[in-house]
Amino acid sequence: VSGGPGDATVPDVEGDERTAATRELRAAGFQVQVTTEASDDVASGIVISQDPRGATQAPVGSVVTLVVSTGPEEVAVPDVRQQGLDSARAELEAAGLALGGVSEEENGDFAPGTVIRQDPGPTVRVARGTSVSVVVAAAVSTIPVPNGIVGSNATDASAKLSAARCTGTCVTC
């Protein structure tokens, strides 16, 4: 009378790559079931845990369940455009992201300090903890138009603008 296939030692595959772990468990006579889980600490495709644990005895042919990392959890980048910098920072942090580099760009369409662009853009899925860089509006610098420009011929107007350290393209009248 046979007592069945008996027990065998379950290989310890925690920390191994999924394919290698599956191959090792099957070679030892076990079936493999895989579930996945996001992990900030374990790279994608690596075994986080197993049940039953490695180096324990289990019936040959029984199922060993592996939990395999999918890498850091991904989150959607919120749209922080048209918000002030403090509000944008708070929304990014609430989504599990960080405010990255902040640069300014002259823009007359938005109030100074308002986010006009972001990278990565809205709705892109990124790993939790990713930094999002923003460009905020800065006040448009203006140069006073020297007296006597209106009504001057092009040569005289250009000379007056040059003396004011301006070209005709930077002055709004």
Tab-separated table of N, CA and C in Angstrom:
chain	number	residue	atom	x	y	z
A	1	VAL	N	0.855	-1.170	0.000
A	1	VAL	CA	0.000	0.000	0.000
A	1	VAL	C	0.896	1.227	0.000
A	2	SER	N	0.624	2.140	-0.917
A	2	SER	CA	1.426	3.363	-1.035
A	2	SER	C	0.911	4.413	-0.075
A	3	GLY	N	1.826	5.146	0.489
A	3	GLY	CA	1.466	6.247	1.379
A	3	GLY	C	1.334	7.560	0.625
A	4	GLY	N	1.323	7.520	-0.714
A	4	GLY	CA	1.244	8.747	-1.513
A	4	GLY	C	2.640	9.259	-1.841
A	5	PRO	N	2.708	10.375	-2.466
A	5	PRO	CA	4.002	10.889	-2.916
A	5	PRO	C	4.902	11.351	-1.781
A	6	GLY	N	4.343	11.582	-0.600
A	6	GLY	CA	5.143	12.011	0.538
A	6	GLY	C	5.375	13.505	0.559
A	7	ASP	N	6.193	13.900	1.520
A	7	ASP	CA	6.503	15.315	1.690
A	7	ASP	C	7.870	15.626	1.096
A	8	ALA	N	8.048	16.892	0.776
A	8	ALA	CA	9.341	17.364	0.279
A	8	ALA	C	9.603	18.745	0.875
A	9	THR	N	10.853	19.124	0.874
A	9	THR	CA	11.224	20.452	1.373
A	9	THR	C	10.895	21.488	0.304
A	10	VAL	N	10.165	22.512	0.718
A	10	VAL	CA	9.790	23.593	-0.200
A	10	VAL	C	11.005	24.494	-0.403
A	11	PRO	N	11.439	24.688	-1.648
A	11	PRO	CA	12.563	25.583	-1.884
A	11	PRO	C	12.238	27.018	-1.430
A	12	ASP	N	13.234	27.699	-0.898
A	12	ASP	CA	13.069	29.103	-0.497
A	12	ASP	C	13.341	29.964	-1.725
A	13	VAL	N	12.278	30.576	-2.279
A	13	VAL	CA	12.423	31.359	-3.507
A	13	VAL	C	12.136	32.846	-3.295
A	14	GLU	N	11.973	33.269	-2.045
A	14	GLU	CA	11.765	34.696	-1.781
A	14	GLU	C	12.997	35.458	-2.253
A	15	GLY	N	12.756	36.541	-2.976
A	15	GLY	CA	13.854	37.346	-3.511
A	15	GLY	C	14.301	36.902	-4.890
A	16	ASP	N	13.771	35.769	-5.375
A	16	ASP	CA	14.128	35.286	-6.709
A	16	ASP	C	13.217	35.899	-7.767
A	17	GLU	N	13.657	35.880	-8.993
A	17	GLU	CA	12.842	36.329	-10.125
A	17	GLU	C	11.730	35.305	-10.339
A	18	ARG	N	10.561	35.792	-10.743
A	18	ARG	CA	9.359	34.956	-10.844
A	18	ARG	C	9.581	33.684	-11.661
A	19	THR	N	10.163	33.806	-12.846
A	19	THR	CA	10.335	32.641	-13.721
A	19	THR	C	11.257	31.613	-13.087
A	20	ALA	N	12.364	32.075	-12.525
A	20	ALA	CA	13.312	31.155	-11.883
A	20	ALA	C	12.672	30.487	-10.671
A	21	ALA	N	11.903	31.220	-9.885
A	21	ALA	CA	11.239	30.672	-8.707
A	21	ALA	C	10.227	29.601	-9.111
A	22	THR	N	9.442	29.890	-10.141
A	22	THR	CA	8.449	28.927	-10.622
A	22	THR	C	9.124	27.656	-11.106
A	23	ARG	N	10.187	27.815	-11.862
A	23	ARG	CA	10.922	26.658	-12.391
A	23	ARG	C	11.483	25.792	-11.243
A	24	GLU	N	12.058	26.438	-10.228
A	24	GLU	CA	12.636	25.699	-9.101
A	24	GLU	C	11.568	24.942	-8.312
A	25	LEU	N	10.425	25.593	-8.081
A	25	LEU	CA	9.348	24.933	-7.335
A	25	LEU	C	8.774	23.752	-8.112
A	26	ARG	N	8.582	23.912	-9.400
A	26	ARG	CA	8.052	22.811	-10.221
A	26	ARG	C	9.044	21.646	-10.271
A	27	ALA	N	10.332	21.974	-10.360
A	27	ALA	CA	11.351	20.915	-10.376
A	27	ALA	C	11.356	20.128	-9.066
A	28	ALA	N	10.940	20.782	-7.973
A	28	ALA	CA	10.878	20.113	-6.669
A	28	ALA	C	9.561	19.351	-6.481
A	29	GLY	N	8.676	19.431	-7.483
A	29	GLY	CA	7.428	18.657	-7.425
A	29	GLY	C	6.221	19.428	-6.935
A	30	PHE	N	6.299	20.728	-6.913
A	30	PHE	CA	5.179	21.541	-6.425
A	30	PHE	C	4.481	22.253	-7.576
A	31	GLN	N	3.193	22.543	-7.360
A	31	GLN	CA	2.455	23.390	-8.282
A	31	GLN	C	2.641	24.839	-7.814
A	32	VAL	N	2.468	25.789	-8.730
A	32	VAL	CA	2.718	27.192	-8.389
A	32	VAL	C	1.500	28.038	-8.730
A	33	GLN	N	1.133	28.868	-7.785
A	33	GLN	CA	0.072	29.859	-8.003
A	33	GLN	C	0.714	31.219	-7.731
A	34	VAL	N	0.459	32.198	-8.613
A	34	VAL	CA	1.091	33.513	-8.480
A	34	VAL	C	0.043	34.592	-8.282
A	35	THR	N	0.276	35.437	-7.288
A	35	THR	CA	-0.502	36.660	-7.123
A	35	THR	C	0.499	37.810	-7.177
A	36	THR	N	-0.008	39.006	-7.443
A	36	THR	CA	0.888	40.160	-7.545
A	36	THR	C	0.500	41.218	-6.528
A	37	GLU	N	1.483	42.056	-6.207
A	37	GLU	CA	1.268	43.109	-5.220
A	37	GLU	C	2.282	44.228	-5.494
A	38	ALA	N	1.831	45.465	-5.400
A	38	ALA	CA	2.741	46.597	-5.561
A	38	ALA	C	3.684	46.668	-4.365
A	39	SER	N	4.925	47.083	-4.625
A	39	SER	CA	5.899	47.214	-3.545
A	39	SER	C	6.871	48.343	-3.862
A	40	ASP	N	7.055	49.226	-2.894
A	40	ASP	CA	8.042	50.285	-3.048
A	40	ASP	C	9.448	49.765	-2.788
A	41	ASP	N	9.557	48.604	-2.134
A	41	ASP	CA	10.852	48.085	-1.716
A	41	ASP	C	11.387	46.942	-2.579
A	42	VAL	N	10.514	46.254	-3.297
A	42	VAL	CA	10.927	45.088	-4.066
A	42	VAL	C	10.685	45.371	-5.549
A	43	ALA	N	11.708	45.126	-6.366
A	43	ALA	CA	11.619	45.388	-7.801
A	43	ALA	C	10.549	44.521	-8.464
A	44	SER	N	10.027	45.018	-9.556
A	44	SER	CA	9.011	44.302	-10.318
A	44	SER	C	9.534	42.942	-10.769
A	45	GLY	N	8.689	41.905	-10.619
A	45	GLY	CA	9.032	40.564	-11.065
A	45	GLY	C	9.760	39.724	-10.039
A	46	ILE	N	9.990	40.264	-8.855
A	46	ILE	CA	10.708	39.541	-7.801
A	46	ILE	C	9.706	39.016	-6.774
A	47	VAL	N	9.963	37.797	-6.260
A	47	VAL	CA	9.079	37.172	-5.275
A	47	VAL	C	9.219	37.898	-3.936
A	48	ILE	N	8.090	38.408	-3.431
A	48	ILE	CA	8.046	39.094	-2.137
A	48	ILE	C	7.920	38.074	-1.006
A	49	SER	N	7.010	37.117	-1.195
A	49	SER	CA	6.787	36.099	-0.159
A	49	SER	C	6.248	34.833	-0.809
A	50	GLN	N	6.211	33.777	-0.005
A	50	GLN	CA	5.684	32.505	-0.493
A	50	GLN	C	4.968	31.795	0.647
A	51	ASP	N	3.992	30.939	0.257
A	51	ASP	CA	3.252	30.151	1.241
A	51	ASP	C	3.007	28.771	0.648
A	52	PRO	N	3.498	27.698	1.251
A	52	PRO	CA	4.235	27.646	2.497
A	52	PRO	C	5.650	28.234	2.345
A	53	ARG	N	6.220	28.628	3.482
A	53	ARG	CA	7.545	29.242	3.540
A	53	ARG	C	8.601	28.262	3.053
A	54	GLY	N	9.701	28.828	2.606
A	54	GLY	CA	10.821	27.999	2.176
A	54	GLY	C	11.408	27.214	3.338
A	55	ALA	N	12.011	26.088	3.013
A	55	ALA	CA	12.684	25.212	3.973
A	55	ALA	C	11.714	24.505	4.918
A	56	THR	N	10.412	24.500	4.569
A	56	THR	CA	9.437	23.733	5.355
A	56	THR	C	9.027	22.511	4.539
A	57	GLN	N	8.366	21.575	5.176
A	57	GLN	CA	7.904	20.363	4.502
A	57	GLN	C	6.464	20.566	4.031
A	58	ALA	N	6.180	20.062	2.835
A	58	ALA	CA	4.823	20.119	2.285
A	58	ALA	C	4.632	18.906	1.382
A	59	PRO	N	3.383	18.475	1.205
A	59	PRO	CA	3.138	17.321	0.336
A	59	PRO	C	3.576	17.602	-1.106
A	60	VAL	N	4.259	16.651	-1.710
A	60	VAL	CA	4.646	16.775	-3.115
A	60	VAL	C	3.364	16.937	-3.937
A	61	GLY	N	3.375	17.847	-4.869
A	61	GLY	CA	2.205	18.113	-5.716
A	61	GLY	C	1.300	19.199	-5.163
A	62	SER	N	1.543	19.646	-3.928
A	62	SER	CA	0.707	20.707	-3.358
A	62	SER	C	1.083	22.062	-3.977
A	63	VAL	N	0.239	23.027	-3.723
A	63	VAL	CA	0.407	24.365	-4.316
A	63	VAL	C	1.240	25.254	-3.398
A	64	VAL	N	2.219	25.926	-4.009
A	64	VAL	CA	2.985	26.971	-3.326
A	64	VAL	C	2.537	28.292	-3.962
A	65	THR	N	2.043	29.181	-3.111
A	65	THR	CA	1.576	30.476	-3.604
A	65	THR	C	2.692	31.498	-3.486
A	66	LEU	N	2.976	32.173	-4.589
A	66	LEU	CA	3.999	33.223	-4.622
A	66	LEU	C	3.331	34.588	-4.729
A	67	VAL	N	3.825	35.535	-3.966
A	67	VAL	CA	3.403	36.927	-4.115
A	67	VAL	C	4.561	37.619	-4.823
A	68	VAL	N	4.286	38.137	-6.044
A	68	VAL	CA	5.317	38.737	-6.886
A	68	VAL	C	5.082	40.238	-6.986
A	69	SER	N	6.162	40.989	-6.857
A	69	SER	CA	6.084	42.450	-6.900
A	69	SER	C	5.780	42.959	-8.305
A	70	THR	N	4.933	43.975	-8.359
A	70	THR	CA	4.695	44.704	-9.608
A	70	THR	C	5.469	46.024	-9.592
A	71	GLY	N	6.339	46.187	-8.588
A	71	GLY	CA	7.099	47.429	-8.450
A	71	GLY	C	6.284	48.445	-7.676
A	72	PRO	N	6.773	49.688	-7.644
A	72	PRO	CA	6.049	50.720	-6.898
A	72	PRO	C	4.638	50.928	-7.456
A	73	GLU	N	3.732	51.241	-6.547
A	73	GLU	CA	2.356	51.508	-6.954
A	73	GLU	C	2.338	52.729	-7.861
A	74	GLU	N	1.579	52.641	-8.936
A	74	GLU	CA	1.463	53.777	-9.837
A	74	GLU	C	0.238	54.600	-9.479
A	75	VAL	N	0.386	55.904	-9.631
A	75	VAL	CA	-0.715	56.832	-9.377
A	75	VAL	C	-0.831	57.770	-10.567
A	76	ALA	N	-2.024	58.309	-10.759
A	76	ALA	CA	-2.246	59.282	-11.833
A	76	ALA	C	-1.789	60.656	-11.354
A	77	VAL	N	-1.080	61.355	-12.214
A	77	VAL	CA	-0.624	62.702	-11.888
A	77	VAL	C	-1.823	63.641	-11.967
A	78	PRO	N	-2.110	64.380	-10.889
A	78	PRO	CA	-3.227	65.320	-10.932
A	78	PRO	C	-2.881	66.532	-11.802
A	79	ASP	N	-3.896	67.193	-12.306
A	79	ASP	CA	-3.718	68.411	-13.099
A	79	ASP	C	-3.593	69.586	-12.137
A	80	VAL	N	-2.381	70.117	-11.999
A	80	VAL	CA	-2.171	71.238	-11.080
A	80	VAL	C	-2.012	72.567	-11.821
A	81	ARG	N	-2.269	72.548	-13.127
A	81	ARG	CA	-2.195	73.789	-13.898
A	81	ARG	C	-3.290	74.746	-13.429
A	82	GLN	N	-2.997	76.029	-13.544
A	82	GLN	CA	-3.907	77.117	-13.156
A	82	GLN	C	-4.136	77.161	-11.642
A	83	GLN	N	-3.209	76.588	-10.874
A	83	GLN	CA	-3.268	76.652	-9.417
A	83	GLN	C	-2.038	77.400	-8.917
A	84	GLY	N	-2.148	77.932	-7.722
A	84	GLY	CA	-0.990	78.523	-7.078
A	84	GLY	C	-0.015	77.436	-6.670
A	85	LEU	N	1.218	77.803	-6.412
A	85	LEU	CA	2.265	76.837	-6.095
A	85	LEU	C	1.958	76.046	-4.821
A	86	ASP	N	1.466	76.704	-3.764
A	86	ASP	CA	1.154	75.993	-2.518
A	86	ASP	C	0.037	74.974	-2.720
A	87	SER	N	-0.975	75.355	-3.474
A	87	SER	CA	-2.086	74.457	-3.754
A	87	SER	C	-1.616	73.269	-4.601
A	88	ALA	N	-0.771	73.549	-5.595
A	88	ALA	CA	-0.249	72.481	-6.447
A	88	ALA	C	0.574	71.497	-5.613
A	89	ARG	N	1.431	72.012	-4.740
A	89	ARG	CA	2.257	71.159	-3.878
A	89	ARG	C	1.356	70.254	-3.021
A	90	ALA	N	0.332	70.836	-2.408
A	90	ALA	CA	-0.565	70.068	-1.542
A	90	ALA	C	-1.281	68.967	-2.331
A	91	GLU	N	-1.739	69.278	-3.522
A	91	GLU	CA	-2.455	68.272	-4.324
A	91	GLU	C	-1.520	67.153	-4.765
A	92	LEU	N	-0.296	67.504	-5.144
A	92	LEU	CA	0.669	66.482	-5.540
A	92	LEU	C	1.000	65.570	-4.360
A	93	GLU	N	1.230	66.153	-3.195
A	93	GLU	CA	1.552	65.355	-2.012
A	93	GLU	C	0.387	64.462	-1.609
A	94	ALA	N	-0.832	64.960	-1.750
A	94	ALA	CA	-2.012	64.149	-1.426
A	94	ALA	C	-2.122	62.939	-2.356
A	95	ALA	N	-1.591	63.073	-3.570
A	95	ALA	CA	-1.624	61.975	-4.539
A	95	ALA	C	-0.423	61.038	-4.380
A	96	GLY	N	0.451	61.333	-3.400
A	96	GLY	CA	1.615	60.482	-3.192
A	96	GLY	C	2.801	60.871	-4.058
A	97	LEU	N	2.783	62.085	-4.579
A	97	LEU	CA	3.858	62.576	-5.441
A	97	LEU	C	4.573	63.729	-4.755
A	98	ALA	N	5.646	64.204	-5.355
A	98	ALA	CA	6.412	65.309	-4.779
A	98	ALA	C	6.520	66.436	-5.795
A	99	LEU	N	6.622	67.646	-5.287
A	99	LEU	CA	6.866	68.785	-6.161
A	99	LEU	C	8.344	68.777	-6.496
A	100	GLY	N	8.656	68.762	-7.776
A	100	GLY	CA	10.048	68.751	-8.231
A	100	GLY	C	10.525	70.160	-8.484
A	101	GLY	N	11.229	70.332	-9.574
A	101	GLY	CA	11.775	71.633	-9.923
A	101	GLY	C	10.682	72.644	-10.225
A	102	VAL	N	10.950	73.880	-9.815
A	102	VAL	CA	10.016	74.979	-10.087
A	102	VAL	C	10.787	76.043	-10.860
A	103	SER	N	10.293	76.380	-12.032
A	103	SER	CA	10.907	77.452	-12.806
A	103	SER	C	9.839	78.480	-13.151
A	104	GLU	N	10.300	79.657	-13.521
A	104	GLU	CA	9.383	80.746	-13.860
A	104	GLU	C	9.508	81.094	-15.331
A	105	GLU	N	8.401	81.583	-15.870
A	105	GLU	CA	8.371	82.021	-17.256
A	105	GLU	C	7.424	83.209	-17.351
A	106	GLU	N	7.883	84.265	-17.974
A	106	GLU	CA	7.003	85.427	-18.138
A	106	GLU	C	5.765	85.015	-18.910
A	107	ASN	N	4.614	85.436	-18.393
A	107	ASN	CA	3.352	85.081	-19.039
A	107	ASN	C	2.300	86.084	-18.604
A	108	GLY	N	1.754	86.783	-19.571
A	108	GLY	CA	0.740	87.788	-19.286
A	108	GLY	C	-0.664	87.234	-19.178
A	109	ASP	N	-0.850	85.945	-19.471
A	109	ASP	CA	-2.188	85.346	-19.435
A	109	ASP	C	-2.575	84.807	-18.063
A	110	PHE	N	-1.594	84.629	-17.165
A	110	PHE	CA	-1.859	84.061	-15.850
A	110	PHE	C	-1.254	84.953	-14.776
A	111	ALA	N	-1.846	84.915	-13.612
A	111	ALA	CA	-1.314	85.687	-12.483
A	111	ALA	C	0.045	85.118	-12.090
A	112	PRO	N	0.972	85.969	-11.683
A	112	PRO	CA	2.272	85.473	-11.241
A	112	PRO	C	2.111	84.420	-10.138
A	113	GLY	N	2.928	83.358	-10.230
A	113	GLY	CA	2.864	82.276	-9.251
A	113	GLY	C	1.903	81.167	-9.618
A	114	THR	N	1.171	81.311	-10.716
A	114	THR	CA	0.219	80.291	-11.170
A	114	THR	C	0.942	79.262	-12.032
A	115	VAL	N	0.675	77.984	-11.795
A	115	VAL	CA	1.285	76.920	-12.586
A	115	VAL	C	0.726	76.972	-14.005
A	116	ILE	N	1.640	77.057	-14.993
A	116	ILE	CA	1.194	77.087	-16.394
A	116	ILE	C	1.538	75.797	-17.141
A	117	ARG	N	2.544	75.043	-16.651
A	117	ARG	CA	2.894	73.747	-17.255
A	117	ARG	C	3.414	72.818	-16.170
A	118	GLN	N	3.303	71.518	-16.440
A	118	GLN	CA	3.819	70.519	-15.509
A	118	GLN	C	4.376	69.350	-16.289
A	119	ASP	N	5.369	68.669	-15.672
A	119	ASP	CA	5.984	67.507	-16.297
A	119	ASP	C	6.323	66.501	-15.204
A	120	PRO	N	5.759	65.280	-15.234
A	120	PRO	CA	4.860	64.747	-16.249
A	120	PRO	C	3.488	65.417	-16.211
A	121	GLY	N	2.822	65.329	-17.347
A	121	GLY	CA	1.530	65.982	-17.504
A	121	GLY	C	0.405	65.291	-16.759
A	122	PRO	N	-0.748	65.931	-16.752
A	122	PRO	CA	-1.914	65.380	-16.052
A	122	PRO	C	-2.317	64.010	-16.601
A	123	THR	N	-2.785	63.171	-15.719
A	123	THR	CA	-3.320	61.820	-15.967
A	123	THR	C	-2.267	60.777	-16.310
A	124	VAL	N	-1.002	61.169	-16.498
A	124	VAL	CA	0.044	60.176	-16.744
A	124	VAL	C	0.182	59.339	-15.471
A	125	ARG	N	0.401	58.044	-15.622
A	125	ARG	CA	0.574	57.165	-14.458
A	125	ARG	C	2.064	57.020	-14.180
A	126	VAL	N	2.436	57.303	-12.948
A	126	VAL	CA	3.835	57.240	-12.533
A	126	VAL	C	3.935	56.534	-11.184
A	127	ALA	N	5.141	56.140	-10.834
A	127	ALA	CA	5.370	55.493	-9.542
A	127	ALA	C	5.118	56.482	-8.413
A	128	ARG	N	4.508	55.989	-7.345
A	128	ARG	CA	4.303	56.817	-6.148
A	128	ARG	C	5.654	57.394	-5.751
A	129	GLY	N	5.672	58.664	-5.343
A	129	GLY	CA	6.911	59.315	-4.928
A	129	GLY	C	7.612	60.073	-6.036
A	130	THR	N	7.132	59.938	-7.273
A	130	THR	CA	7.745	60.649	-8.400
A	130	THR	C	7.629	62.155	-8.202
A	131	SER	N	8.642	62.881	-8.659
A	131	SER	CA	8.615	64.342	-8.597
A	131	SER	C	7.988	64.908	-9.863
A	132	VAL	N	7.163	65.920	-9.694
A	132	VAL	CA	6.524	66.599	-10.807
A	132	VAL	C	7.082	68.019	-10.863
A	133	SER	N	7.707	68.363	-11.975
A	133	SER	CA	8.260	69.702	-12.163
A	133	SER	C	7.185	70.624	-12.718
A	134	VAL	N	7.239	71.885	-12.305
A	134	VAL	CA	6.244	72.851	-12.780
A	134	VAL	C	6.922	74.124	-13.258
A	135	VAL	N	6.219	74.811	-14.152
A	135	VAL	CA	6.612	76.142	-14.597
A	135	VAL	C	5.502	77.072	-14.133
A	136	VAL	N	5.886	78.123	-13.394
A	136	VAL	CA	4.900	79.078	-12.907
A	136	VAL	C	5.040	80.387	-13.664
A	137	ALA	N	3.928	81.086	-13.773
A	137	ALA	CA	3.913	82.368	-14.462
A	137	ALA	C	4.667	83.407	-13.647
A	138	ALA	N	5.415	84.223	-14.362
A	138	ALA	CA	6.092	85.378	-13.762
A	138	ALA	C	5.528	86.614	-14.441
A	139	ALA	N	5.553	87.725	-13.714
A	139	ALA	CA	5.052	88.974	-14.287
A	139	ALA	C	5.862	89.318	-15.531
A	140	VAL	N	5.178	89.835	-16.531
A	140	VAL	CA	5.827	90.257	-17.754
A	140	VAL	C	6.558	91.565	-17.472
A	141	SER	N	7.851	91.550	-17.759
A	141	SER	CA	8.605	92.784	-17.533
A	141	SER	C	8.331	93.737	-18.692
A	142	THR	N	8.147	94.976	-18.350
A	142	THR	CA	7.865	95.985	-19.379
A	142	THR	C	8.900	97.087	-19.295
A	143	ILE	N	9.122	97.707	-20.397
A	143	ILE	CA	10.024	98.846	-20.488
A	143	ILE	C	9.169	100.032	-20.895
A	144	PRO	N	9.296	101.142	-20.176
A	144	PRO	CA	8.487	102.293	-20.557
A	144	PRO	C	8.825	102.736	-21.982
A	145	VAL	N	7.811	103.046	-22.736
A	145	VAL	CA	8.017	103.527	-24.103
A	145	VAL	C	8.486	104.980	-24.023
A	146	PRO	N	9.652	105.238	-24.587
A	146	PRO	CA	10.153	106.618	-24.537
A	146	PRO	C	9.199	107.596	-25.229
A	147	ASN	N	9.190	108.808	-24.720
A	147	ASN	CA	8.368	109.843	-25.350
A	147	ASN	C	8.832	110.057	-26.779
A	148	GLY	N	7.899	110.392	-27.619
A	148	GLY	CA	8.223	110.739	-28.988
A	148	GLY	C	8.251	109.578	-29.956
A	149	ILE	N	7.881	108.370	-29.523
A	149	ILE	CA	7.877	107.230	-30.448
A	149	ILE	C	6.691	107.336	-31.392
A	150	VAL	N	5.530	107.592	-30.830
A	150	VAL	CA	4.333	107.694	-31.662
A	150	VAL	C	4.502	108.902	-32.572
A	151	GLY	N	4.308	108.683	-33.852
A	151	GLY	CA	4.434	109.747	-34.836
A	151	GLY	C	5.830	109.853	-35.420
A	152	SER	N	6.802	109.065	-34.903
A	152	SER	CA	8.161	109.088	-35.450
A	152	SER	C	8.241	108.180	-36.662
A	153	ASN	N	9.171	108.486	-37.581
A	153	ASN	CA	9.398	107.560	-38.683
A	153	ASN	C	10.156	106.353	-38.137
A	154	ALA	N	10.273	105.301	-38.909
A	154	ALA	CA	10.859	104.045	-38.445
A	154	ALA	C	12.296	104.225	-37.978
A	155	THR	N	13.086	105.006	-38.679
A	155	THR	CA	14.485	105.197	-38.311
A	155	THR	C	14.605	105.898	-36.971
A	156	ASP	N	13.840	106.981	-36.771
A	156	ASP	CA	13.876	107.717	-35.510
A	156	ASP	C	13.335	106.861	-34.354
A	157	ALA	N	12.247	106.142	-34.605
A	157	ALA	CA	11.662	105.300	-33.564
A	157	ALA	C	12.646	104.209	-33.150
A	158	SER	N	13.314	103.580	-34.126
A	158	SER	CA	14.290	102.539	-33.825
A	158	SER	C	15.444	103.091	-33.006
A	159	ALA	N	15.925	104.293	-33.344
A	159	ALA	CA	17.023	104.903	-32.595
A	159	ALA	C	16.606	105.200	-31.163
A	160	LYS	N	15.401	105.703	-30.967
A	160	LYS	CA	14.918	106.007	-29.615
A	160	LYS	C	14.741	104.731	-28.800
A	161	LEU	N	14.242	103.664	-29.449
A	161	LEU	CA	14.065	102.388	-28.745
A	161	LEU	C	15.413	101.764	-28.390
A	162	SER	N	16.372	101.862	-29.297
A	162	SER	CA	17.713	101.342	-29.007
A	162	SER	C	18.337	102.087	-27.846
A	163	ALA	N	18.146	103.398	-27.788
A	163	ALA	CA	18.684	104.191	-26.686
A	163	ALA	C	18.032	103.778	-25.365
A	164	ALA	N	16.809	103.271	-25.437
A	164	ALA	CA	16.109	102.800	-24.230
A	164	ALA	C	16.398	101.316	-23.967
A	165	ARG	N	17.365	100.752	-24.742
A	165	ARG	CA	17.731	99.322	-24.634
A	165	ARG	C	16.550	98.411	-24.904
A	166	CYS	N	15.872	98.671	-25.957
A	166	CYS	CA	14.691	97.893	-26.325
A	166	CYS	C	14.655	97.758	-27.827
A	167	THR	N	14.041	96.671	-28.285
A	167	THR	CA	13.774	96.554	-29.714
A	167	THR	C	12.284	96.765	-29.889
A	168	GLY	N	11.899	97.016	-31.103
A	168	GLY	CA	10.486	97.272	-31.374
A	168	GLY	C	9.577	96.123	-30.998
A	169	THR	N	10.105	94.900	-30.856
A	169	THR	CA	9.263	93.749	-30.554
A	169	THR	C	8.952	93.623	-29.076
A	170	CYS	N	9.674	94.336	-28.192
A	170	CYS	CA	9.435	94.144	-26.761
A	170	CYS	C	8.526	95.212	-26.171
A	171	VAL	N	8.115	96.156	-26.952
A	171	VAL	CA	7.308	97.243	-26.436
A	171	VAL	C	5.865	97.042	-26.831
A	172	THR	N	4.994	97.183	-25.863
A	172	THR	CA	3.574	97.173	-26.177
A	172	THR	C	3.052	98.584	-25.981
A	173	CYS	N	2.346	99.062	-26.943
A	173	CYS	CA	1.824	100.433	-26.895
A	173	CYS	C	0.322	100.389	-26.709
